[in-house]
Every structure is written in C-alpha cells, then in structure tokens.
Coordinates of C-alpha atoms and ligand atoms in Angstrom, one line a residue:
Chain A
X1 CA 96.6 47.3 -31.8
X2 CA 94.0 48.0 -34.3
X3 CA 91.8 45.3 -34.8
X4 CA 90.0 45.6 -38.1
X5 CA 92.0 45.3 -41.6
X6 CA 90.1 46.8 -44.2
X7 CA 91.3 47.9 -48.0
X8 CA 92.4 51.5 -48.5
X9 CA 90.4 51.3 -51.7
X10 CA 87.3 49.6 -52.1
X11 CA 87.2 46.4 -54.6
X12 CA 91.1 46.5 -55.2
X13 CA 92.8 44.1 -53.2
X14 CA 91.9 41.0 -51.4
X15 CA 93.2 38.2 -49.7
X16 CA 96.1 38.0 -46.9
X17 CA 99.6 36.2 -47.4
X18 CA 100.1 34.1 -50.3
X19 CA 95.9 34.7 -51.7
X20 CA 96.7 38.4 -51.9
X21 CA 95.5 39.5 -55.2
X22 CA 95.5 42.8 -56.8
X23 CA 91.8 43.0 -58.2
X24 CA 91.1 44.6 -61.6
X25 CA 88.6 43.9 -64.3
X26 CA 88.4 42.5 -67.3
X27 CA 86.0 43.1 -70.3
X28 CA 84.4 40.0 -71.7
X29 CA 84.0 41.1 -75.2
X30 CA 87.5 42.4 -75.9
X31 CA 89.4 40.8 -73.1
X32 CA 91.2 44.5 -72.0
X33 CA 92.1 44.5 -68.2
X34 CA 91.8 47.5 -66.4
X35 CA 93.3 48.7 -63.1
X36 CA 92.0 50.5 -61.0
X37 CA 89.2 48.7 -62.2
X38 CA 86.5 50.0 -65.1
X39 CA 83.0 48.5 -64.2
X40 CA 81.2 50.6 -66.3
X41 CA 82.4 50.0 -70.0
X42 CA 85.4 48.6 -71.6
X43 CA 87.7 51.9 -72.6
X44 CA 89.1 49.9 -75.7
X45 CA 87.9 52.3 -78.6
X46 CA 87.6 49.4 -80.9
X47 CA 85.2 47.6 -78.5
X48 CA 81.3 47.8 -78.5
X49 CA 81.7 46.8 -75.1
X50 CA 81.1 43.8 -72.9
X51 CA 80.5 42.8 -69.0
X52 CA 83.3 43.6 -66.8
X53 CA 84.1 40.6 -64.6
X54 CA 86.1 40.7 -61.9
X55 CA 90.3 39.4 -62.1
X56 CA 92.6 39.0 -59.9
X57 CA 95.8 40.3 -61.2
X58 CA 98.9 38.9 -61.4
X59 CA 101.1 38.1 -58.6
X60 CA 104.1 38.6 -59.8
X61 CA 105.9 41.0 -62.2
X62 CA 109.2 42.7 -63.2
X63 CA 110.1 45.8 -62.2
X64 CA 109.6 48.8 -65.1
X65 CA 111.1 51.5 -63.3
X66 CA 111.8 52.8 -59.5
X67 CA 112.3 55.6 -57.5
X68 CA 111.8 56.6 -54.0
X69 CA 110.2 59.7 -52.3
X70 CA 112.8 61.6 -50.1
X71 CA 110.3 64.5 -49.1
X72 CA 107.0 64.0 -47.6
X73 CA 104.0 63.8 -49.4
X74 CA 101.2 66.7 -48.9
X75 CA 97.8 65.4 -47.7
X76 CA 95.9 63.5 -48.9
X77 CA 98.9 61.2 -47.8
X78 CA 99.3 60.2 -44.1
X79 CA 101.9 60.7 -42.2
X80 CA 102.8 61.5 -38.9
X81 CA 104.2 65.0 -38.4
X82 CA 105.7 64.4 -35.3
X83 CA 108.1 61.6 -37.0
X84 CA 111.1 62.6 -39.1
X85 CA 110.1 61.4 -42.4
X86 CA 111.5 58.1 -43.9
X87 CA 112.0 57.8 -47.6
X88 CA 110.4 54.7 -49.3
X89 CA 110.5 53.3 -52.7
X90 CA 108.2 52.9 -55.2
X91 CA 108.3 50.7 -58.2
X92 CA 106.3 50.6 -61.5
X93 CA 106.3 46.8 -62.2
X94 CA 105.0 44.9 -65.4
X95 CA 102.7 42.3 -65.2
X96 CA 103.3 39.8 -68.2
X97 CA 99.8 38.0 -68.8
X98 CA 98.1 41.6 -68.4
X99 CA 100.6 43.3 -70.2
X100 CA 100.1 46.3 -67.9
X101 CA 102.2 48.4 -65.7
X102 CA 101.4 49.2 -61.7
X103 CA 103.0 51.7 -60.0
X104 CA 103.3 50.5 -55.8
X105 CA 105.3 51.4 -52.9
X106 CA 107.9 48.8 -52.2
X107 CA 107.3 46.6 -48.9
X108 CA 108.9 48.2 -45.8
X109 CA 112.9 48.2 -45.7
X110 CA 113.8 47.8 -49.4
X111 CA 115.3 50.6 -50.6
X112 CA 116.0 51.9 -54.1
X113 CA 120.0 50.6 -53.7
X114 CA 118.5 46.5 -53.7
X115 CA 116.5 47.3 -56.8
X116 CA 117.0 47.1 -60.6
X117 CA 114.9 47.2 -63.8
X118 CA 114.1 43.8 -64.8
X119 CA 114.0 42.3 -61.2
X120 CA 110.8 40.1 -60.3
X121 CA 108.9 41.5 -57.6
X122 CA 105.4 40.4 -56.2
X123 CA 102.4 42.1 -54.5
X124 CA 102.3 41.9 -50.7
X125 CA 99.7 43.3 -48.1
X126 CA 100.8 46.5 -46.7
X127 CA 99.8 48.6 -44.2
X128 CA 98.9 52.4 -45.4
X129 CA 98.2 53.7 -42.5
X130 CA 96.1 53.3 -39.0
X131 CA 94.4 54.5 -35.9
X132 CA 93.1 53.0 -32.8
X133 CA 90.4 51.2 -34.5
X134 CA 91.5 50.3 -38.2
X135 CA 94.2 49.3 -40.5
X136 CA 93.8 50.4 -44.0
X137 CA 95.8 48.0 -46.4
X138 CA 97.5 48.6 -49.7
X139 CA 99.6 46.6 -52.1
X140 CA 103.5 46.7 -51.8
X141 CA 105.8 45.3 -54.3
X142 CA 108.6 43.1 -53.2
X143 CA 111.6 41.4 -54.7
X144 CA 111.0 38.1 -55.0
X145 CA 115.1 36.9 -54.8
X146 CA 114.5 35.6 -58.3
X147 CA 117.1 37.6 -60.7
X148 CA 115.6 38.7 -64.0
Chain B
X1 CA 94.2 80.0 -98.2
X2 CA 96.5 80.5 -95.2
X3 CA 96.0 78.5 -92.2
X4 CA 98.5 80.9 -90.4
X5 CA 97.9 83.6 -87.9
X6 CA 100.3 85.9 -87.0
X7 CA 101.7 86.8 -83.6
X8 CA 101.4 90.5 -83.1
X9 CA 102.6 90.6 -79.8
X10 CA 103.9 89.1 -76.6
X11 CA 104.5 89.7 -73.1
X12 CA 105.3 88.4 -69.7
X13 CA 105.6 88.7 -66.2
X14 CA 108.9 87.9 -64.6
X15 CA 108.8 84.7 -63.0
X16 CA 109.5 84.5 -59.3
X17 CA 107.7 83.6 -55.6
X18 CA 106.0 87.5 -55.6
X19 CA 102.9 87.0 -53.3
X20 CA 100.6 88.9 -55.5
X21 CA 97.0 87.6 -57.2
X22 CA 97.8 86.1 -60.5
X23 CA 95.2 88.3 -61.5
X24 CA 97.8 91.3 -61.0
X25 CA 100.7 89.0 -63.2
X26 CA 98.0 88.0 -66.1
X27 CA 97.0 91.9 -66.7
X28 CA 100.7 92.7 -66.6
X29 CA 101.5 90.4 -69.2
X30 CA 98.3 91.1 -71.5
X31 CA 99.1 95.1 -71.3
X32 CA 103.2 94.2 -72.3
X33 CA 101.6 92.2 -75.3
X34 CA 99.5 94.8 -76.5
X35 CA 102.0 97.3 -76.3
X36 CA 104.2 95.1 -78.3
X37 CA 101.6 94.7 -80.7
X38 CA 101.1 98.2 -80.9
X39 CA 96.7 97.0 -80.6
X40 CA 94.7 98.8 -77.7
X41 CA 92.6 96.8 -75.4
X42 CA 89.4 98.3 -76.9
X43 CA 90.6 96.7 -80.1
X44 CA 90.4 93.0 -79.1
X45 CA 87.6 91.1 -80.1
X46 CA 88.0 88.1 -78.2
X47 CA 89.7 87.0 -74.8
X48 CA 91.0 83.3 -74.5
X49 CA 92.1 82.8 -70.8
X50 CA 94.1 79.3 -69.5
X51 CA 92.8 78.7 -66.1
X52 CA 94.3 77.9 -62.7
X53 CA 92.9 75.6 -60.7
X54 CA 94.9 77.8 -57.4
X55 CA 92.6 81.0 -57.7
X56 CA 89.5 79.9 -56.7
X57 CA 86.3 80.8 -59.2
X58 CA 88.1 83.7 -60.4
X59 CA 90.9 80.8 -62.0
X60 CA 88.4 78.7 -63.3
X61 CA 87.1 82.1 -65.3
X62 CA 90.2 83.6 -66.0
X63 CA 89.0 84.9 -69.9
X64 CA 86.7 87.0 -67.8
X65 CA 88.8 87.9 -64.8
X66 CA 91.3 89.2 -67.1
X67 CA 88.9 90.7 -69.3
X68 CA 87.3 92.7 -66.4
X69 CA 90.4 93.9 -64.9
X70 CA 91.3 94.8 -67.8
X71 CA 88.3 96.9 -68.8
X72 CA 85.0 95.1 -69.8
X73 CA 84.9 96.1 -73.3
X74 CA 82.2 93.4 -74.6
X75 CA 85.1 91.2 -76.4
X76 CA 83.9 87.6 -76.8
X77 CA 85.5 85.2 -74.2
X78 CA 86.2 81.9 -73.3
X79 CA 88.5 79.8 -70.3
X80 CA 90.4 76.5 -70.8
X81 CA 91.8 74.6 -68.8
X82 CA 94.0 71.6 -70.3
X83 CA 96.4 71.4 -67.1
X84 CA 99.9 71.8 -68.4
X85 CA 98.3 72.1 -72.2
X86 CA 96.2 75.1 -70.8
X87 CA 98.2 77.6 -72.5
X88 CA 98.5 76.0 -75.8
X89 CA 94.6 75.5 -75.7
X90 CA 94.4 78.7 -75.3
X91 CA 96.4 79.9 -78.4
X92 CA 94.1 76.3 -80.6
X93 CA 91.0 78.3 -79.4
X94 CA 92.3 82.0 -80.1
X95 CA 93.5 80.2 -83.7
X96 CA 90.2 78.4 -84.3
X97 CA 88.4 81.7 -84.1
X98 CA 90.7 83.7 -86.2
X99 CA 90.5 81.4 -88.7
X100 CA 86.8 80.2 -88.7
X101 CA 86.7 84.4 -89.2
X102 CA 84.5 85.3 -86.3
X103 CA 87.5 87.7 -85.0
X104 CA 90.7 89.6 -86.4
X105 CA 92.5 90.2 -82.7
X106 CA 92.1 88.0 -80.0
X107 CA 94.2 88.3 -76.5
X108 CA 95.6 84.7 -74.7
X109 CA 96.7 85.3 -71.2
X110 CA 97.5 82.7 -68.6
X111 CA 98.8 83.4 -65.2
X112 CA 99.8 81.4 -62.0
X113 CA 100.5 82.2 -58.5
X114 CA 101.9 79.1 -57.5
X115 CA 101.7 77.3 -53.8
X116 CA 105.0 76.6 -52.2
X117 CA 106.5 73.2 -52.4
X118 CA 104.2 69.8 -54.1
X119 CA 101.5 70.6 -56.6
X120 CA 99.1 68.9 -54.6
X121 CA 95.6 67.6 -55.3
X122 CA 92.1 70.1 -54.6
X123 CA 90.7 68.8 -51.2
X124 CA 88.0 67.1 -50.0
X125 CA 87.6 63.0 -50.4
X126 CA 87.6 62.0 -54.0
X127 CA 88.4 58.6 -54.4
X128 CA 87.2 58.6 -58.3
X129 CA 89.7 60.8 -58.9
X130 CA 93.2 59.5 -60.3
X131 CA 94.5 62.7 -58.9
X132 CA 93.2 62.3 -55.5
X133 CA 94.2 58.5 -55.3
X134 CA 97.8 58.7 -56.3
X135 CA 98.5 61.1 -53.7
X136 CA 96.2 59.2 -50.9
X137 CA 97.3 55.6 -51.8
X138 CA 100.8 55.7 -53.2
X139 CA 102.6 59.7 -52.1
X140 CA 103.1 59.9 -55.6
X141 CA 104.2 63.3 -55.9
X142 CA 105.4 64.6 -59.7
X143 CA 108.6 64.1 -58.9
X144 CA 107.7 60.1 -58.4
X145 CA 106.9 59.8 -62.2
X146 CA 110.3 62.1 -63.4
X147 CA 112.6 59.7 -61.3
X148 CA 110.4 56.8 -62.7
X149 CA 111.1 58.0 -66.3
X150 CA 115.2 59.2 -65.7
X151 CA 115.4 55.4 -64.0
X152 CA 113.9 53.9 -67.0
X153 CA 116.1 56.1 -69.3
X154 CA 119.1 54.7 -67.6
X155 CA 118.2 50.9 -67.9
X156 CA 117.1 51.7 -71.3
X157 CA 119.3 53.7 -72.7
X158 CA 122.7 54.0 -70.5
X159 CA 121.9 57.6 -69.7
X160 CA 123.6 58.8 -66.2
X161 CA 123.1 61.1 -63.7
X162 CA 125.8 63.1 -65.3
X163 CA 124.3 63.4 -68.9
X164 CA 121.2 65.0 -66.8
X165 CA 122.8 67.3 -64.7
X166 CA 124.3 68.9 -68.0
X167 CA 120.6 69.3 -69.2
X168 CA 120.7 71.9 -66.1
X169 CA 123.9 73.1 -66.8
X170 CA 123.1 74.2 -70.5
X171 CA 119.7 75.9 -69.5
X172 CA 120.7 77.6 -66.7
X173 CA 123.3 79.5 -68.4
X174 CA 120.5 80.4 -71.0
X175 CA 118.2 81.3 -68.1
X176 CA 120.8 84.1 -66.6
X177 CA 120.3 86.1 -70.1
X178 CA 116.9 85.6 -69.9
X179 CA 115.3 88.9 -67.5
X180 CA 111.9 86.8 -67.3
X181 CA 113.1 83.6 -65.5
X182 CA 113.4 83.2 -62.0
X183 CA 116.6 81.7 -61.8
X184 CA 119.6 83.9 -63.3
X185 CA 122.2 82.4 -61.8
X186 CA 124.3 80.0 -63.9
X187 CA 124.5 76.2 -62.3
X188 CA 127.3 73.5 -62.7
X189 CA 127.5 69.8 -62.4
X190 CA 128.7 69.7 -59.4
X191 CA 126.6 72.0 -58.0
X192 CA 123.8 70.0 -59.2
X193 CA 125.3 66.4 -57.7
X194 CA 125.6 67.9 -54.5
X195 CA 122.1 68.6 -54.3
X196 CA 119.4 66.9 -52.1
X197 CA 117.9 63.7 -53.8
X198 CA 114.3 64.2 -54.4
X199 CA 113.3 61.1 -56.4
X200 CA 116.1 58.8 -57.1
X201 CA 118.1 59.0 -58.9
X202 CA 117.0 62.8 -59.8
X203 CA 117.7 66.0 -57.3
X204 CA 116.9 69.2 -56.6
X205 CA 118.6 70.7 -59.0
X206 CA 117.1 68.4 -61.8
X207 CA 114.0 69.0 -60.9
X208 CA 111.8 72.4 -62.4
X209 CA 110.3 74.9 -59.4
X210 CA 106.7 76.1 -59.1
X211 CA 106.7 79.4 -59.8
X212 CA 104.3 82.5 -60.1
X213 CA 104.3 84.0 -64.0
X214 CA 102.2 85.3 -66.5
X215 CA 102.7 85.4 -70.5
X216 CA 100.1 86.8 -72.8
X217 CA 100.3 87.2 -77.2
X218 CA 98.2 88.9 -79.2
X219 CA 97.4 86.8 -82.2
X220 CA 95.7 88.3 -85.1
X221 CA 94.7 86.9 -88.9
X222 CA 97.5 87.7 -91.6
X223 CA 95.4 89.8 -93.2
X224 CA 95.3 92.0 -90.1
X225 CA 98.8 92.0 -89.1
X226 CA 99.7 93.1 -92.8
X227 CA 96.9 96.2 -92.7
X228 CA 98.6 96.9 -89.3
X229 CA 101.6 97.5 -90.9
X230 CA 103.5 94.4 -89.9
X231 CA 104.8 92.7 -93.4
X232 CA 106.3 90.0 -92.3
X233 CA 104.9 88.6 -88.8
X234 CA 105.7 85.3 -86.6
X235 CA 103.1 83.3 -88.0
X236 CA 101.8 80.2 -85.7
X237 CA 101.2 77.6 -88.4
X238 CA 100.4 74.1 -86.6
X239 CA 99.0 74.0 -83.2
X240 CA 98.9 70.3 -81.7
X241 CA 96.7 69.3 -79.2
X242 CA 96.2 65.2 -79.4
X243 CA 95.2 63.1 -77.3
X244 CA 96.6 59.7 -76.1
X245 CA 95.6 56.4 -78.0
X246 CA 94.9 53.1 -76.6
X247 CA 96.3 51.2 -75.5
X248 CA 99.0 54.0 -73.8
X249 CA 101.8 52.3 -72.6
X250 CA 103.8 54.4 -71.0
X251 CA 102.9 55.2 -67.1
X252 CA 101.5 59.0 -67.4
X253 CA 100.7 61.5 -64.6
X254 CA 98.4 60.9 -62.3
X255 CA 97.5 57.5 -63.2
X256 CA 98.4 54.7 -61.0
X257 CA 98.8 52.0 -64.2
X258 CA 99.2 52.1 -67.7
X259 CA 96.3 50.8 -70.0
X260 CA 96.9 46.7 -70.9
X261 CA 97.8 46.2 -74.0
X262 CA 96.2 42.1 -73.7
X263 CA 93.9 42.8 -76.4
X264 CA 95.3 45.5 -78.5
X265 CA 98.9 46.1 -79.7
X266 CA 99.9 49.3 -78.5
X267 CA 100.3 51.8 -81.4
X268 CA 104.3 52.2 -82.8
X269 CA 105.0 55.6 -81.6
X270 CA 104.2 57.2 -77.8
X271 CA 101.8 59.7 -77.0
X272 CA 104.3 62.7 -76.5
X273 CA 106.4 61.5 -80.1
X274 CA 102.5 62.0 -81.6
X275 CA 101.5 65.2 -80.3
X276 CA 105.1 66.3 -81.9
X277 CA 103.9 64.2 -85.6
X278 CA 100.9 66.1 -85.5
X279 CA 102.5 69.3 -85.1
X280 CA 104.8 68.5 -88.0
X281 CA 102.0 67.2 -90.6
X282 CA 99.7 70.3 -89.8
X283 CA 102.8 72.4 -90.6
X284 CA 104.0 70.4 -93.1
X285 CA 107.7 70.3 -92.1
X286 CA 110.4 68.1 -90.3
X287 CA 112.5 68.0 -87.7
X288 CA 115.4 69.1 -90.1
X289 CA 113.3 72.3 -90.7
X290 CA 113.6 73.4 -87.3
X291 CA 116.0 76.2 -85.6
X292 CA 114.8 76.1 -82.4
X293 CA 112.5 74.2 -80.0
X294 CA 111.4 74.8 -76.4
X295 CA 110.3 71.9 -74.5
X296 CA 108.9 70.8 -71.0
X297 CA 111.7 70.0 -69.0
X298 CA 109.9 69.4 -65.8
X299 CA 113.2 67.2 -64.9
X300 CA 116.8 67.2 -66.7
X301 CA 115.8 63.5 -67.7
X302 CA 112.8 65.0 -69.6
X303 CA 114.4 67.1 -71.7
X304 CA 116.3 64.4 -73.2
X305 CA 113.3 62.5 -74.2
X306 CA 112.0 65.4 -75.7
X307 CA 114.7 65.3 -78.2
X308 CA 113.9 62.0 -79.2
X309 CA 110.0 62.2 -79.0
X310 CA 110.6 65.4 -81.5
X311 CA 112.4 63.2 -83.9
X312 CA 115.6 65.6 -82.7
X313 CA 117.5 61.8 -82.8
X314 CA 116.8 58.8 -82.9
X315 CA 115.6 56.3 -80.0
X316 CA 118.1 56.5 -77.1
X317 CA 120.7 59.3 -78.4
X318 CA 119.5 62.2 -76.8
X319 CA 122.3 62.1 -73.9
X320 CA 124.5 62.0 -77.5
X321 CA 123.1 65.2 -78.9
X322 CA 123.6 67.2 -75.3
X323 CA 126.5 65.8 -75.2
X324 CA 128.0 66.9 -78.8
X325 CA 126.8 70.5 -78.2
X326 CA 123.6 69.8 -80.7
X327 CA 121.3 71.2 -78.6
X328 CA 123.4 74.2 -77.3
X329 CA 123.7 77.7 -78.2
X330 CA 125.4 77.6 -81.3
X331 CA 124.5 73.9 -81.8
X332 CA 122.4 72.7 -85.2
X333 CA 119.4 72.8 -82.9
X334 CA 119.8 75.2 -79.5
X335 CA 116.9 73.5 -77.2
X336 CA 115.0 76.0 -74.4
X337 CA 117.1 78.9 -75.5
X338 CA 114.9 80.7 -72.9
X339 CA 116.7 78.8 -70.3
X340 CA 113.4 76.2 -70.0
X341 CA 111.1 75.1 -66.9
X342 CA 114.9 74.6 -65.2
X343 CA 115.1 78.6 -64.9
X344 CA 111.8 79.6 -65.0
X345 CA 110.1 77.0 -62.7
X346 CA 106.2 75.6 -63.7
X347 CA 103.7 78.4 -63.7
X348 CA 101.1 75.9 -65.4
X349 CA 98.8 77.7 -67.7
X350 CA 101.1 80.5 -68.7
X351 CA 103.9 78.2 -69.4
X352 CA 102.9 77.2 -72.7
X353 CA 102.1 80.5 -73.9
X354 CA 105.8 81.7 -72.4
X355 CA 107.4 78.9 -74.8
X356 CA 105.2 80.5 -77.7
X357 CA 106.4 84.1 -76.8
X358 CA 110.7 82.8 -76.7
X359 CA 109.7 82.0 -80.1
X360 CA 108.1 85.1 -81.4
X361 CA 110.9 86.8 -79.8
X362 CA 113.7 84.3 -81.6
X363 CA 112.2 84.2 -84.7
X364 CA 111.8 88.1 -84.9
X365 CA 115.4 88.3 -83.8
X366 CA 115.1 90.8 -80.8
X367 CA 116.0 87.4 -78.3
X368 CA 118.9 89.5 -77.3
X369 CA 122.0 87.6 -75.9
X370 CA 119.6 84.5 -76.0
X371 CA 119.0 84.3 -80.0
X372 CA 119.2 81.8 -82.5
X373 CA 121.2 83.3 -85.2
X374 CA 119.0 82.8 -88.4
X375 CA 115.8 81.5 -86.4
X376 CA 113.0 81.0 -89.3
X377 CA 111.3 77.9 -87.6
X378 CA 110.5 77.1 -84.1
X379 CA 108.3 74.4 -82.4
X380 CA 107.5 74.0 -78.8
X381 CA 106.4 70.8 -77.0
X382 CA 104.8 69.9 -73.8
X383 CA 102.9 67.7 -71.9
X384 CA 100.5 67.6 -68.7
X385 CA 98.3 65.8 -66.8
X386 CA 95.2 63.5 -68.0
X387 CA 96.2 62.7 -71.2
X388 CA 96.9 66.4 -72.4
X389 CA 99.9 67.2 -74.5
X390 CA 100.6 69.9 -77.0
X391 CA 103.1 71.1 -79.9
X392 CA 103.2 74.6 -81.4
X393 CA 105.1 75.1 -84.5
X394 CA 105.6 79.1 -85.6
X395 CA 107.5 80.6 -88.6
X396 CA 108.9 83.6 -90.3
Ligands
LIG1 ZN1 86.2 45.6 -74.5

C-alpha cells in the first residue's frame, strides 16, 4: 500500500472527498480563469494584465462531450504491460460560473453507455497511477445522479 | 497588381508504410514537381521545407536537407514547422517571397516517415508542455478529441454513426482512382460498423492512418509561368493561415481545457469557420464559387464539420449534404476528390501541400478518373495542433 498521496501535477488539485477542488487561476484585472493555471500574465488580449490569484474551480459541471479510449495510450501514460488493457472514459465537462470546458477521465467503472451530453458530473480524486512508495492523484469526473 | 502565383508543378510520393528516410520520399516528390514544371533544380531560387518533428535534426531542417540531397545550388532556404499547417506554411512563405519579389521559382517540399500506431509526444519530462501533459495525465490520444467532437455532433446535431461511416464510404471509392493514396481499396458501411471501436462512438475505419508521403509544387510569379510558356496556370490566390481568438471555445488539440469565456464573449464564428473566412476575403470569393474542396478528415465526423465551417451549409446540415450526394463526385461540390486523409492516412507536413497538388491537378484537368468536370476554383482546409489552422484557395 503506498503511503504518500501526492498530485500528478503540481498546484492543480487539492483537497480529498467532498474539499476536492480543481485549482486554476484567475486574473484580477480582467477576471479570465485559466486551467491549467497561467501565473504569469492574463492571456486575454484585451487585458493589460493583473495578479493571478489562485481559484478553486467549480465542482460540478455538465458533460460537453465523451468518449472512451479502447487502445492503450503510448508513454508518457502509465500502464501496466503485463495487464490486458481496460478501456476508460473520458469526458469534456462545462463548468457554468467559469464558463470553461475540462477534459477528465471518468471515475473508475463508468463507462461511455451511463453517459450523455448534458448530464451533471463532478470532480473526484483519482488515482493515476502508483508504486511502492507513492500515489499520484488526478481529477475524475463523475455523474452526479442528477439528470440534466 | 496580381496577388497570385502560379503553380508550375506538382508531385508526390505514393503514400504507404515503406521504411525508407523521408529524406528519400521528399526528393522524390520535389524531382516529380520539377519535371512537371518542366524548371531544373539549378533554376530554383529558393527552397521552403515543412519540417517533421520524426527525423531528428535533419526534420527540423528539412529546406536544407532537401536542398542538399538535392544538390546544393546556393538557393535561398528556409523550414517551418506549423504541425498539421506545416505544409501550407510552407506554400504562405514560398508566396510571400514571390510576391515581395526577392524570387521567381521557389520549391515546397514536405515529407513524413511516419511511426507505427499513436502520434505520440517527443520524450523526456515536460510538464509545461500541453503536449506532454495530455498524454501523461489524461491518455488523450487524437483519437480522444475526434470521438469527443463526432459525440458532440451527435447531441448537437442528430448526426449518427451511419451518416459518418458514409464520409468513409464516399472517400474511399475516390481513394482507389487515386495511384498516390495508400488505401485503394473501396470500403462500405458495413465494413466500417464492424470495425474495432477506437474512441466511442468513432472506429477504425473512421479514423485517418499515419502514413509515410511526400508532396512537393513548384510555385513561381505569373509573370514567370507566362515567359515559361505556361498561359494559363493554377494560380494560388488566398493562402490562410490565422490564428485562434480568445476566448476559443471549442476544446482543441492538445489542450486539456478550453479558454473561459467569464470575461469575454467568445467571438461569433469558430476558429476553423475563420481560417476558411479568411481564405475567402483574401480571394475574394464565396463558397458558391467553389468546384472543389479538399479538407482534413482526420475522422469521418470531421469531414462533416468541414462542410459547415466552409460555409458548404449551414450549422448542423452537413450529414444532409453527404447524404443528398452534394459532396460526391458529380455532386454541386465533390469534397476530397483525392480520396482525403481516409485513403491517404496523415503524413503531417506533406499533407497540406498534397491537398494543394489534387487541386493543381483538378483544376488543370489531368485528375484522371478523379476529376471535377469544369473545376475553375478549389479551396483546401485544415487544421493542427497549437492553434494552427490553414485554407488555400487556387484558381484557373
Ligand atoms: Zn486579465
């Protein structure tokens, strides 16, 4: 059993359970959000620029679009050779107040066949992958059970 | 004053899985361009080369790898590299040239040799890269953002599985008259449901190949096509090579989320419909002007939204237009007459220079079993990753 949890990504996520929070920024002067996060200077070309501050995102969203990968990804993903490889889903989901869209896997188990456009999903912790020593986490979307 | 030049030649090499260098392919296609354009090597006075990030150094150079297998002969040079766009960069910077006046004949080559299976990222740990990340974090392949966008055009739009799989249909039967694909083999429907799902709800068979090929043109001023005896050349008259504007909504290869719109409304048209509107105010002409386009259908769903993002139809109807034959051979507007990505497979920085060649060769009419009967205007689109698009628009 591993027994550090650290983020696959620095300065993206934090938070376990119901405080999980995708982290982004967002540009004082303007008020643009960015994720993955900017922390230099705002990209909005009508913008002389401001602080980025740190926000969490959003929990919750409504799925753009879906798919699923039924082939395994080539390094840099991980995956275990030696296991037959197990399609998973992935869903671009829109996030209201941000009026962006983030593209995640779906948590473990949901499959493309539970999944619609329109459906409300939120972020979960995942697990990406992990040795002996360390878990590194990622977001995963999941339906919420709350019908668009 | 003209802001054409003319296409004086064009070549290729086949598409296919050969296992040479793409060195070998991109000086076979520059030498069947010059011989169509009837120019010698020694002639040239400029090389443009669309690199490949799969060659090592030599790739990243390719103006001068394929000037020095050619022959060094002290032409001016210069390498792009616009990822998908590459090619059409290639031909902007050969234009710009001719045009500015610093050269009369100037030689665009691109070539691929192409790995087997994923496009993948270059190595090492790069975690500022977009590239890098989507593979590391999410296993977003391409094929992840295709099935994204064919899912979306089905919620959207109705579109089924069945209105994509005739994409397929229609270009492969284009690609078995066309002796530079890859794939000559014609395809049906059911033949393409019964393939493997790759990225719901697209499959194998919706899906374009990675591929080894080479295309090259010579493109000259007017002026010099006329004194070389050619009256009444292909002329390239709009070349569009835009970029994206903020906020861009729409989830693009490799990134991992769309910009926010929070503080700015997105603009009213998407970045692919305004790399085509740029193409068609440089040229001054419309969609009703055209014969023939050639567009990057990396998937079946792609090719629909093409049609629409070219003005082709409106919002939505592009399953409408396959369907009623309006993109077919024969139809008001035949689409990839060359058979498209879906019988040639991605060789990525000749691939936009092969779309510019199918329409030198349509709108010359020597397109053989493939041709547009009356071709006189022609536009190509396409789009890569990192905000790159482009939109060629040639007459006769
Ligand atoms: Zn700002």
């Amino acid at each position: 059993m591993p027994h550090t949890r650290t983020p696959a990504v620095a300065g993206w996520l934090d938070g376990e359970g119901e405080d999980f929070r995708l982290l982004g920024t967002r540009c004082s002067s303007c008020g643009s959000v960015f994720f993955p996060r900017e922390d230099v200077h705002c990209r909005n070309p009508l913008c002389a620029g401001g602080a980025l501050e740190e926000v969490p995102l959003s929990r919750k969203g409504h799925i753009w679009s879906y798919t699923d990968s039924h082939y395994r990804p080539p390094s840099p993903y991980v995956s275990n050779p030696e296991l037959p490889w197990e399609p998973y889903a992935l869903i671009a989901v829109e996030l209201a107040a941000e009026r962006i869209v983030v593209l995640g896997q779906a948590a473990p188990g949901v499959t493309v066949a539970g999944l619609a456009v329109g459906m409300e999903v939120e972020a979960v912790p995942g697990v990406l992958d992990e040795d002996a020593e360390t878990a590194r986490t990622i977001w995963h979307w999941r339906p919420t059970g709350v019908r668009a | 004053m003209t802001r054409d030049v003319a296409v004086l030649g064009a070549g290729m090499h086949p598409w296919g899985k050969w296992g040479h260098s793409f060195v070998e392919y991109g000086t076979a296609a520059a030498r069947a361009a010059l011989a169509d354009a009837g120019v010698a090597w020694g002639d040239v006075g400029s090389i443009v080369g669309a690199d490949t990030v799969r060659g090592g150094y030599p790739g990243y150079v390719a103006g001068a790898t394929f000037a020095k297998a050619l022959g060094w002969q002290g032409a001016r040079v210069a390498s792009v590299y616009a990822a998908c766009a590459s090619g059409a960069q290639a031909i902007a910077a050969a234009r710009a040239q001719i045009l500015a006046g610093l050269t009369e004949v100037v030689l665009v080559v691109g070539a691929d040799a192409a790995p087997k299976g994923f496009f993948r990222p270059a190595g090492g740990d790069r975690p500022d890269d977009p590239d890098w990340l989507r593979f590391r974090l999410l296993g977003a392949t391409n094929p992840v953002y295709f099935g994204l966008y064919a899912r979306r055009r089905m919620a959207v739009h109705g579109d089924t599985p069945e209105d994509f799989a005739l994409v397929k249909v229609k270009n492969a039967a284009l690609g078995a008259l066309n002796p530079y694909a890859r794939y000559r083999k014609r395809v049906t429907a059911e033949e393409v449901a019964a393939s493997a799902v790759v990225a719901d709800p697209l499959r194998l068979l919706d899906i374009c190949a990675t591929s080894d090929g080479a295309a090259a043109l010579v493109l000259s001023s007017v002026g010099f096509a006329h004194r070389h005896g050619v009256r009444r050349p292909v002329r390239i008259r709009a070349v569009s090579t835009v970029t994206p504007r903020f906020p861009n909504t729409v989830l693009d290869l490799p990134d991992i989320a769309t910009d926010s719109a929070v503080a700015v409304e997105p603009p009213g048209e998407t970045f692919r419909a305004s790399v085509a509107r740029a193409a068609y105010e440089e040229a001054g002409i419309g969609p009703e002007d055209l014969s023939l386009a050639e567009v990057y259908d990396l998937s079946t769903a792609l090719e629909l939204q093409w049609y629409e993002d070219l003005g082709l139809c409106g919002a939505g109807e592009g399953a409408k237009l396959l369907r009623e034959g309006v993109t077919a051979p024969g139809g008001r507007i035949p689409v990839n007459p060359s058979g498209g990505l879906a019988s040639f497979g991605e060789a990525v920085p000749a691939q936009a220079i092969a779309q510019v060649c199918e329409l030198a060769w349509q709108l010359r009419g020597t397109a053989g079993d493939r041709q547009v009967a009356g071709a006189r205007v022609g536009i190509t689109a396409n789009q890569g990753l990192f905000g790159h698009g482009s939109s060629v628009v040639a007459v006769r």
